[in-house]
Every structure is written in C-alpha cells, then in structure tokens.
PDB file of C-alpha atoms and ligand atoms in Angstrom:
ATOM      1  CA  MET A   1     167.545 173.602 174.354  1.00 41.00           C
ATOM      2  CA  GLY A   2     168.358 173.937 170.660  1.00 45.00           C
ATOM      3  CA  ARG A   3     170.874 176.690 170.014  1.00 41.00           C
ATOM      4  CA  ARG A   4     168.786 178.197 167.272  1.00 43.00           C
ATOM      5  CA  VAL A   5     165.764 178.491 169.529  1.00 42.00           C
ATOM      6  CA  VAL A   6     167.820 180.127 172.251  1.00 37.00           C
ATOM      7  CA  LEU A   7     169.215 182.623 169.771  1.00 37.00           C
ATOM      8  CA  GLY A   8     165.757 183.180 168.330  1.00 37.00           C
ATOM      9  CA  MET A   9     164.348 183.963 171.742  1.00 40.00           C
ATOM     10  CA  VAL A  10     167.170 186.358 172.521  1.00 36.00           C
ATOM     11  CA  GLY A  11     166.602 188.050 169.176  1.00 36.00           C
ATOM     12  CA  LEU A  12     162.951 188.375 169.967  1.00 39.00           C
ATOM     13  CA  GLY A  13     163.591 189.869 173.323  1.00 34.00           C
ATOM     14  CA  VAL A  14     161.523 187.174 174.942  1.00 36.00           C
ATOM     15  CA  VAL A  15     162.530 187.907 178.476  1.00 30.00           C
ATOM     16  CA  GLY A  16     160.745 186.637 181.491  1.00 30.00           C
ATOM     17  CA  ILE A  17     159.812 183.436 179.698  1.00 35.00           C
ATOM     18  CA  ALA A  18     159.656 180.583 182.125  1.00 33.00           C
ATOM     19  CA  VAL A  19     162.415 178.244 181.052  1.00 33.00           C
ATOM     20  CA  GLY A  20     161.563 175.462 183.430  1.00 33.00           C
ATOM     21  CA  ALA A  21     162.400 171.848 182.769  1.00 33.00           C
ATOM     22  CA  ARG A  22     159.079 171.354 180.983  1.00 40.00           C
ATOM     23  CA  ALA A  23     159.537 174.266 178.599  1.00 39.00           C
ATOM     24  CA  GLN A  24     163.048 173.129 177.765  1.00 36.00           C
ATOM     25  CA  THR A  25     161.809 169.675 176.917  1.00 39.00           C
ATOM     26  CA  ALA A  26     159.142 171.098 174.650  1.00 45.00           C
ATOM     27  CA  VAL A  27     161.548 173.361 172.807  1.00 43.00           C
ATOM     28  CA  THR A  28     164.059 170.578 172.262  1.00 38.00           C
ATOM     29  CA  ARG A  29     161.373 168.301 170.994  1.00 41.00           C
ATOM     30  CA  ALA A  30     160.096 171.014 168.697  1.00 45.00           C
ATOM     31  CA  LEU A  31     163.370 170.770 166.838  1.00 43.00           C
ATOM     32  CA  GLY A  32     163.821 167.046 167.254  1.00 38.00           C
ATOM     33  CA  PRO A  33     161.722 165.024 164.833  1.00 39.00           C
ATOM     34  CA  VAL A  34     163.094 166.433 161.612  1.00 37.00           C
ATOM     35  CA  GLY A  35     165.161 163.511 160.469  1.00 37.00           C
ATOM     36  CA  PRO A  36     168.866 162.837 160.652  1.00 34.00           C
ATOM     37  CA  GLU A  37     169.993 166.456 160.699  1.00 34.00           C
ATOM     38  CA  VAL A  38     171.104 167.586 164.130  1.00 35.00           C
ATOM     39  CA  GLY A  39     168.443 169.588 165.911  1.00 41.00           C
ATOM     40  CA  GLY A  40     166.656 170.706 162.772  1.00 44.00           C
ATOM     41  CA  LEU A  41     169.291 173.253 161.832  1.00 46.00           C
ATOM     42  CA  ILE A  42     169.267 172.101 158.247  1.00 51.00           C
ATOM     43  CA  PRO A  43     166.093 173.049 156.422  1.00 55.00           C
ATOM     44  CA  ALA A  44     163.931 170.285 155.022  1.00 62.00           C
ATOM     45  CA  ALA A  45     163.234 170.301 151.304  1.00 62.00           C
ATOM     46  CA  GLY A  46     161.631 173.554 150.199  1.00 70.00           C
ATOM     47  CA  GLY A  47     162.941 175.567 153.133  1.00 89.00           C
ATOM     48  CA  PHE A  48     160.451 174.385 155.727  1.00 93.00           C
ATOM     49  CA  ARG A  49     161.488 172.872 158.996  1.00 94.00           C
ATOM     50  CA  TYR A  50     159.123 170.240 160.327  1.00 94.00           C
ATOM     51  CA  TYR A  51     158.044 171.059 163.848  1.00 96.00           C
ATOM     52  CA  SER A  52     156.277 168.963 166.406  1.00 97.00           C
ATOM     53  CA  VAL A  53     156.117 169.268 170.162  1.00 97.00           C
ATOM     54  CA  VAL A  54     155.492 165.536 170.535  1.00 97.00           C
ATOM     55  CA  ASP A  55     157.726 162.666 169.489  1.00 96.00           C
ATOM     56  CA  SER A  56     155.325 161.144 167.032  1.00 96.00           C
ATOM     57  CA  VAL A  57     151.819 161.709 165.746  1.00 98.00           C
ATOM     58  CA  ARG A  58     149.532 158.902 164.661  1.00 98.00           C
ATOM     59  CA  ARG A  59     148.873 159.150 160.958  1.00 98.00           C
ATOM     60  CA  ARG A  60     145.369 159.879 159.748  1.00 98.00           C
ATOM     61  CA  THR A  61     144.338 159.254 156.192  1.00 98.00           C
ATOM     62  CA  PRO A  62     141.676 161.265 154.386  1.00 98.00           C
ATOM     63  CA  GLN A  63     139.426 158.194 154.844  1.00 98.00           C
ATOM     64  CA  ASP A  64     139.623 158.113 158.653  1.00 97.00           C
ATOM     65  CA  TYR A  65     139.821 161.876 159.151  1.00 98.00           C
ATOM     66  CA  THR A  66     137.108 163.946 160.824  1.00 98.00           C
ATOM     67  CA  LEU A  67     137.107 167.547 161.979  1.00 98.00           C
ATOM     68  CA  SER A  68     134.747 168.354 164.845  1.00 98.00           C
ATOM     69  CA  LEU A  69     133.202 171.787 165.293  1.00 98.00           C
ATOM     70  CA  THR A  70     131.853 172.176 168.806  1.00 98.00           C
ATOM     71  CA  GLY A  71     130.840 174.816 171.313  1.00 98.00           C
ATOM     72  CA  MET A  72     128.815 177.931 170.665  1.00 98.00           C
ATOM     73  CA  ALA A  73     127.141 176.953 167.407  1.00 98.00           C
ATOM     74  CA  GLY A  74     123.545 176.343 166.397  1.00 98.00           C
ATOM     75  CA  ARG A  75     124.472 173.197 164.432  1.00 98.00           C
ATOM     76  CA  PRO A  76     127.687 171.695 165.855  1.00 98.00           C
ATOM     77  CA  ARG A  77     128.883 168.777 163.721  1.00 98.00           C
ATOM     78  CA  SER A  78     131.821 166.904 162.300  1.00 98.00           C
ATOM     79  CA  PHE A  79     133.177 167.116 158.770  1.00 98.00           C
ATOM     80  CA  THR A  80     134.804 164.287 156.878  1.00 98.00           C
ATOM     81  CA  PHE A  81     137.692 165.029 154.544  1.00 98.00           C
ATOM     82  CA  ALA A  82     135.363 164.505 151.578  1.00 98.00           C
ATOM     83  CA  GLU A  83     132.862 166.967 153.035  1.00 98.00           C
ATOM     84  CA  LEU A  84     135.586 169.585 153.416  1.00 98.00           C
ATOM     85  CA  GLN A  85     136.629 169.039 149.813  1.00 98.00           C
ATOM     86  CA  ALA A  86     133.017 169.372 148.643  1.00 98.00           C
ATOM     87  CA  MET A  87     132.744 172.866 150.158  1.00 98.00           C
ATOM     88  CA  PRO A  88     133.765 175.990 148.210  1.00 98.00           C
ATOM     89  CA  GLN A  89     137.572 176.049 148.052  1.00 98.00           C
ATOM     90  CA  THR A  90     139.736 179.045 148.851  1.00 98.00           C
ATOM     91  CA  GLN A  91     143.235 179.384 147.408  1.00 98.00           C
ATOM     92  CA  ILE A  92     145.914 181.574 148.851  1.00 98.00           C
ATOM     93  CA  THR A  93     149.602 182.070 148.096  1.00 98.00           C
ATOM     94  CA  LYS A  94     151.696 183.664 150.799  1.00 97.00           C
ATOM     95  CA  ASP A  95     155.147 183.566 152.384  1.00 96.00           C
ATOM     96  CA  PHE A  96     155.313 181.233 155.370  1.00 97.00           C
ATOM     97  CA  GLN A  97     157.136 182.934 158.227  1.00 96.00           C
ATOM     98  CA  CYS A  98     158.290 181.214 161.413  1.00 95.00           C
ATOM     99  CA  VAL A  99     158.922 183.528 164.332  1.00 94.00           C
ATOM    100  CA  THR A 100     162.400 182.013 164.761  1.00 92.00           C
ATOM    101  CA  GLY A 101     163.483 183.587 161.488  1.00 91.00           C
ATOM    102  CA  TRP A 102     163.019 181.215 158.571  1.00 93.00           C
ATOM    103  CA  ARG A 103     160.653 182.089 155.762  1.00 94.00           C
ATOM    104  CA  VAL A 104     159.440 180.129 152.753  1.00 96.00           C
ATOM    105  CA  PRO A 105     158.366 182.433 149.927  1.00 95.00           C
ATOM    106  CA  GLY A 106     155.157 182.029 147.954  1.00 96.00           C
ATOM    107  CA  VAL A 107     153.601 178.906 149.442  1.00 97.00           C
ATOM    108  CA  GLN A 108     150.321 177.896 147.833  1.00 98.00           C
ATOM    109  CA  TRP A 109     147.499 176.639 150.049  1.00 98.00           C
ATOM    110  CA  SER A 110     143.937 175.590 149.429  1.00 98.00           C
ATOM    111  CA  GLY A 111     141.033 174.422 151.512  1.00 98.00           C
ATOM    112  CA  VAL A 112     137.989 175.856 153.246  1.00 99.00           C
ATOM    113  CA  ALA A 113     138.101 179.445 154.460  1.00 98.00           C
ATOM    114  CA  LEU A 114     137.416 179.347 158.191  1.00 99.00           C
ATOM    115  CA  PRO A 115     134.464 181.798 157.998  1.00 98.00           C
ATOM    116  CA  ASP A 116     132.706 179.386 155.627  1.00 98.00           C
ATOM    117  CA  LEU A 117     133.001 176.607 158.236  1.00 98.00           C
ATOM    118  CA  LEU A 118     131.780 178.935 160.986  1.00 98.00           C
ATOM    119  CA  ASP A 119     128.758 179.767 158.859  1.00 98.00           C
ATOM    120  CA  ALA A 120     128.136 176.093 158.109  1.00 98.00           C
ATOM    121  CA  VAL A 121     127.670 175.331 161.819  1.00 98.00           C
ATOM    122  CA  GLY A 122     125.691 178.493 162.578  1.00 98.00           C
ATOM    123  CA  ALA A 123     128.224 180.215 164.824  1.00 98.00           C
ATOM    124  CA  ASP A 124     126.549 181.873 167.794  1.00 98.00           C
ATOM    125  CA  PRO A 125     126.904 185.665 167.431  1.00 98.00           C
ATOM    126  CA  LYS A 126     127.880 185.726 171.104  1.00 98.00           C
ATOM    127  CA  ALA A 127     130.977 183.555 170.453  1.00 98.00           C
ATOM    128  CA  THR A 128     134.040 185.793 170.587  1.00 98.00           C
ATOM    129  CA  ALA A 129     136.866 183.285 170.181  1.00 98.00           C
ATOM    130  CA  VAL A 130     137.811 180.102 168.382  1.00 98.00           C
ATOM    131  CA  ARG A 131     140.020 177.402 169.828  1.00 98.00           C
ATOM    132  CA  PHE A 132     141.920 174.801 167.804  1.00 98.00           C
ATOM    133  CA  GLN A 133     143.022 171.342 168.967  1.00 98.00           C
ATOM    134  CA  SER A 134     145.612 169.194 167.282  1.00 98.00           C
ATOM    135  CA  PHE A 135     145.145 165.447 167.207  1.00 98.00           C
ATOM    136  CA  ASP A 136     148.792 165.238 168.283  1.00 98.00           C
ATOM    137  CA  GLY A 137     147.255 165.595 171.749  1.00 98.00           C
ATOM    138  CA  ALA A 138     149.407 168.535 172.845  1.00 98.00           C
ATOM    139  CA  TYR A 139     149.309 171.556 170.558  1.00 98.00           C
ATOM    140  CA  THR A 140     146.563 174.150 170.829  1.00 98.00           C
ATOM    141  CA  GLU A 141     145.946 177.565 169.323  1.00 98.00           C
ATOM    142  CA  SER A 142     143.252 180.196 169.351  1.00 98.00           C
ATOM    143  CA  LEU A 143     142.049 183.262 167.488  1.00 98.00           C
ATOM    144  CA  THR A 144     139.574 185.989 168.303  1.00 98.00           C
ATOM    145  CA  MET A 145     136.341 185.685 166.324  1.00 98.00           C
ATOM    146  CA  ASP A 146     137.320 188.772 164.296  1.00 98.00           C
ATOM    147  CA  GLN A 147     140.579 187.087 163.316  1.00 98.00           C
ATOM    148  CA  ALA A 148     138.835 183.775 162.624  1.00 98.00           C
ATOM    149  CA  ARG A 149     136.418 185.559 160.275  1.00 98.00           C
ATOM    150  CA  ARG A 150     139.220 186.627 157.926  1.00 98.00           C
ATOM    151  CA  ARG A 151     139.121 184.966 154.536  1.00 98.00           C
ATOM    152  CA  ASP A 152     142.884 184.398 154.613  1.00 98.00           C
ATOM    153  CA  VAL A 153     142.518 181.944 157.488  1.00 98.00           C
ATOM    154  CA  VAL A 154     142.161 178.565 155.841  1.00 98.00           C
ATOM    155  CA  VAL A 155     141.455 175.006 156.960  1.00 99.00           C
ATOM    156  CA  ALA A 156     143.906 173.599 154.455  1.00 99.00           C
ATOM    157  CA  THR A 157     143.645 170.264 152.685  1.00 98.00           C
ATOM    158  CA  SER A 158     146.342 171.094 150.154  1.00 98.00           C
ATOM    159  CA  MET A 159     149.735 172.762 150.320  1.00 98.00           C
ATOM    160  CA  LEU A 160     152.319 173.375 147.604  1.00 95.00           C
ATOM    161  CA  GLY A 161     149.849 172.019 145.046  1.00 96.00           C
ATOM    162  CA  ALA A 162     149.540 168.590 146.678  1.00 97.00           C
ATOM    163  CA  PRO A 163     147.767 167.016 149.659  1.00 98.00           C
ATOM    164  CA  VAL A 164     149.185 168.250 152.975  1.00 98.00           C
ATOM    165  CA  THR A 165     151.763 165.617 153.976  1.00 97.00           C
ATOM    166  CA  HIS A 166     151.766 163.998 157.397  1.00 98.00           C
ATOM    167  CA  ASP A 167     154.913 165.902 158.435  1.00 96.00           C
ATOM    168  CA  HIS A 168     153.313 169.194 157.470  1.00 97.00           C
ATOM    169  CA  GLY A 169     150.244 168.404 159.590  1.00 98.00           C
ATOM    170  CA  GLY A 170     148.012 166.569 157.123  1.00 98.00           C
ATOM    171  CA  PRO A 171     145.552 165.510 156.141  1.00 98.00           C
ATOM    172  CA  VAL A 172     144.204 168.862 157.399  1.00 99.00           C
ATOM    173  CA  ARG A 173     146.017 171.770 159.032  1.00 98.00           C
ATOM    174  CA  LEU A 174     145.296 175.387 159.684  1.00 98.00           C
ATOM    175  CA  PHE A 175     146.946 178.210 157.726  1.00 98.00           C
ATOM    176  CA  VAL A 176     146.674 181.663 159.299  1.00 98.00           C
ATOM    177  CA  ALA A 177     148.170 183.797 156.533  1.00 98.00           C
ATOM    178  CA  PRO A 178     148.730 187.111 158.347  1.00 97.00           C
ATOM    179  CA  MET A 179     150.374 185.564 161.397  1.00 97.00           C
ATOM    180  CA  TYR A 180     153.550 183.732 162.354  1.00 97.00           C
ATOM    181  CA  GLY A 181     153.744 180.012 161.670  1.00 97.00           C
ATOM    182  CA  TYR A 182     152.985 178.996 165.232  1.00 98.00           C
ATOM    183  CA  LYS A 183     149.344 179.979 164.652  1.00 98.00           C
ATOM    184  CA  SER A 184     149.089 177.512 161.760  1.00 98.00           C
ATOM    185  CA  LEU A 185     148.241 174.473 163.846  1.00 98.00           C
ATOM    186  CA  LYS A 186     149.124 171.115 162.303  1.00 98.00           C
ATOM    187  CA  TRP A 187     147.064 167.893 162.508  1.00 98.00           C
ATOM    188  CA  LEU A 188     143.843 169.851 163.043  1.00 99.00           C
ATOM    189  CA  GLY A 189     141.317 167.750 164.933  1.00 98.00           C
ATOM    190  CA  GLY A 190     138.861 170.104 166.552  1.00 98.00           C
ATOM    191  CA  ILE A 191     137.575 173.656 166.434  1.00 98.00           C
ATOM    192  CA  GLU A 192     135.672 174.968 169.432  1.00 98.00           C
ATOM    193  CA  LEU A 193     133.655 178.180 169.418  1.00 98.00           C
ATOM    194  CA  THR A 194     134.003 179.893 172.768  1.00 98.00           C
ATOM    195  CA  ASN A 195     133.914 183.297 174.402  1.00 97.00           C
ATOM    196  CA  LYS A 196     137.456 183.267 175.719  1.00 96.00           C
ATOM    197  CA  VAL A 197     140.837 183.322 173.961  1.00 96.00           C
ATOM    198  CA  VAL A 198     143.006 180.672 175.607  1.00 96.00           C
ATOM    199  CA  PRO A 199     146.730 181.161 174.929  1.00 97.00           C
ATOM    200  CA  GLY A 200     148.168 178.366 172.791  1.00 97.00           C
ATOM    201  CA  PHE A 201     151.113 176.039 173.319  1.00 97.00           C
ATOM    202  CA  TRP A 202     153.907 178.509 172.481  1.00 97.00           C
ATOM    203  CA  GLU A 203     151.974 181.486 173.800  1.00 97.00           C
ATOM    204  CA  ARG A 204     152.033 179.984 177.293  1.00 97.00           C
ATOM    205  CA  ARG A 205     155.811 179.870 176.754  1.00 95.00           C
ATOM    206  CA  GLY A 206     156.286 183.487 175.804  1.00 94.00           C
ATOM    207  CA  TYR A 207     155.034 184.212 172.280  1.00 95.00           C
ATOM    208  CA  ASP A 208     152.449 186.902 171.614  1.00 95.00           C
ATOM    209  CA  VAL A 209     148.850 185.704 171.460  1.00 96.00           C
ATOM    210  CA  ASP A 210     148.297 188.163 168.604  1.00 94.00           C
ATOM    211  CA  ALA A 211     150.924 186.870 166.188  1.00 96.00           C
ATOM    212  CA  TRP A 212     150.719 189.419 163.332  1.00 95.00           C
ATOM    213  CA  VAL A 213     153.840 189.162 161.221  1.00 94.00           C
ATOM    214  CA  GLY A 214     155.715 192.421 161.498  1.00 87.00           C
ATOM    215  CA  ARG A 215     153.563 193.769 164.298  1.00 86.00           C
ATOM    216  CA  SER A 216     154.230 191.369 167.144  1.00 85.00           C
ATOM    217  CA  ASN A 217     157.222 189.613 168.638  1.00 79.00           C
ATOM    218  CA  GLY A 218     159.359 192.550 167.667  1.00 67.00           C
ATOM    219  CA  ARG A 219     160.611 192.036 164.112  1.00 65.00           C
ATOM    220  CA  ASP A 220     160.154 190.990 160.454  1.00 68.00           C
ATOM    221  CA  ASP A 221     158.547 192.767 157.573  1.00 67.00           C
ATOM    222  CA  ALA A 222     155.075 191.667 156.662  1.00 65.00           C
ATOM    223  CA  PRO A 223     155.346 188.832 154.131  1.00 60.00           C
ATOM    224  CA  THR A 224     154.096 189.319 150.602  1.00 63.00           C
TER     225      THR A 224
HETATM  226  N1  MTE B   1     150.507 170.554 166.020  1.00 80.98           N
HETATM  227  C1  MTE B   1     151.527 171.415 165.812  1.00 80.98           C
HETATM  228  N2  MTE B   1     151.333 172.460 164.996  1.00 80.98           N
HETATM  229  C2  MTE B   1     152.332 173.345 164.776  1.00 80.98           C
HETATM  230  C3  MTE B   1     153.584 173.223 165.421  1.00 80.98           C
HETATM  231  C4  MTE B   1     153.763 172.100 166.277  1.00 80.98           C
HETATM  232  O1  MTE B   1     154.831 171.878 166.880  1.00 80.98           O
HETATM  233  N3  MTE B   1     152.724 171.214 166.442  1.00 80.98           N
HETATM  234  N4  MTE B   1     154.581 174.150 165.221  1.00 80.98           N
HETATM  235  C5  MTE B   1     154.160 175.465 164.696  1.00 80.98           C
HETATM  236  C6  MTE B   1     155.280 176.274 164.223  1.00 80.98           C
HETATM  237  S1  MTE B   1     156.203 177.106 165.396  1.00 80.98           S
HETATM  238  C7  MTE B   1     155.543 176.444 162.893  1.00 80.98           C
HETATM  239  S2  MTE B   1     156.709 177.531 162.344  1.00 80.98           S
HETATM  240  C8  MTE B   1     154.816 175.640 161.884  1.00 80.98           C
HETATM  241  C9  MTE B   1     155.805 174.815 161.089  1.00 80.98           C
HETATM  242  O2  MTE B   1     155.130 174.102 160.075  1.00 80.98           O
HETATM  243  P1  MTE B   1     155.862 172.897 159.360  1.00 80.98           P
HETATM  244  O3  MTE B   1     156.221 171.910 160.429  1.00 80.98           O
HETATM  245  O4  MTE B   1     154.875 172.391 158.368  1.00 80.98           O
HETATM  246  O5  MTE B   1     157.093 173.479 158.710  1.00 80.98           O
HETATM  247  O6  MTE B   1     153.847 174.771 162.446  1.00 80.98           O
HETATM  248  C10 MTE B   1     153.164 175.295 163.559  1.00 80.98           C
HETATM  249  N5  MTE B   1     152.108 174.391 163.927  1.00 80.98           N
HETATM  250 MO1   MO B   2     157.474 178.540 164.252  1.00 80.98          MO
END
C-alpha cells in the first residue's frame, strides 16, 4: 500500500477498514498510473494527482461518447456529448479537495447541472437516490436525491477552461463541489435513478458515504 495512503488513513482515523488483499491492491493501483513518479507522491501539473483504480481506461472521444440515464425516470434516454453541450451550461469555481490531504485552489468547471439532467428525463418523484457508473468498469458512486438536486453538482465537460482530459476523467466526469474528490467520479458512463444509496468504491473501503468537506472523515476546513 502506498505510504501516503496509509498515513492518510491513519490521519483520518479510518479504523476497522478491511485491509484485505483486494483493498490493498485497489489502493496501490489508485496511486499507480500517474506516470514516472513513484507512487504518485509528486503532484501532476497544477497540483492534481491522477487517480484510477484500474490500470488503464479505454479512451472515449466526444464523438463516441454517450451518457445513459436509466432507472426511475419517465423518459430514460442517452445523451451524446453534443447534446450535453447544447443544454444550459453551469459554471462553478471551487477548490478541489481530496480526502487524503491535497487541495487544488480555484478550479473552474463547466457542464450541465445534475438537476437539469434529472428534469430532462422526468425523474420519478419516488426516486430517492442516484447512482453513477464509470466506464472504467470499476468505480461507482452515489448521492441521495437531495444531494443530486444541488446546483453545484455538475456533469462536467470542461475543467480548467479546457475539455476534461482523459486522465482527469474526460470527456465527461462528475464534479460534486461540496464533497471530497472521491465523489467526483471520472469517466462518467451512466446515471441510474434508484431508491437506495449504494456505497461507492472507496466507501465500501472505509470512507463516509456522505462526503461533505469539513463535516465528514474528520478534518479539513470547507473549501472556498
Ligand atoms: N473513475 C474514477 N473516478 C475517480 C477516482 C478513481 O480512481 N476512478 N478517484 C477519485 C478520487 S479519490 C479523487 S481525489 C479524484 C481525483 O481526480 P483527478 O484524478 O482528476 O485528480 O477522482 C475521483 N474520481
Ligand atoms: Mo481522493
């Protein structure tokens, strides 16, 4: 397991986390694919570290990208990249805070506010949760419907004033502004409306399902 992750977990007081062989593999991999630097200890340009829990993710271009909205909706459908860009755009600038301690100040995002997408498919009022799938085939996340209805939760097509790069989870990733980075699922492939919050990849390994910066996981001031 990467030293930084171990220290981060100790700092968080994540006790009772199951550190079986599988979890160890996942954590190591999370720090692996960041380039030549050993274990991702050196920040990538701009202060971000690139995280992935799988070795490699097949690239998708804006041309072959689709986002499926399924589950408890009156009009479930898929959106092409162009269709997402044709919808009203929401811009947000916020610090990006990983639960392991690094923070990138003032990152600019734009894309479609999640509530606008939920409205576009006629979300069933009985749906109480939203589940996100990554097309990396492994990473999942979820939010309660109340959280998903916030206007600072964005299906992002742009980051730092440019298209979201592959390493940052492009062409489309999630940005959940009020929560730790692990909620901001990269390589977004599917959104399912459900009535049950299913803990995501890192949440099954010890992180809080409610990931409010400053209010969960035991530390950090709320970002500006
Ligand atoms: N699909 C996927 N999304 C993910 C992750 C991941 O490993 N896979 N890591 C999460 C974590 S812990 C953080 S801090 C951010 C990091 O975003 P970055 O790789 O663009 O810096 O992505 C989040 N989303
Ligand atoms: Mo993170």
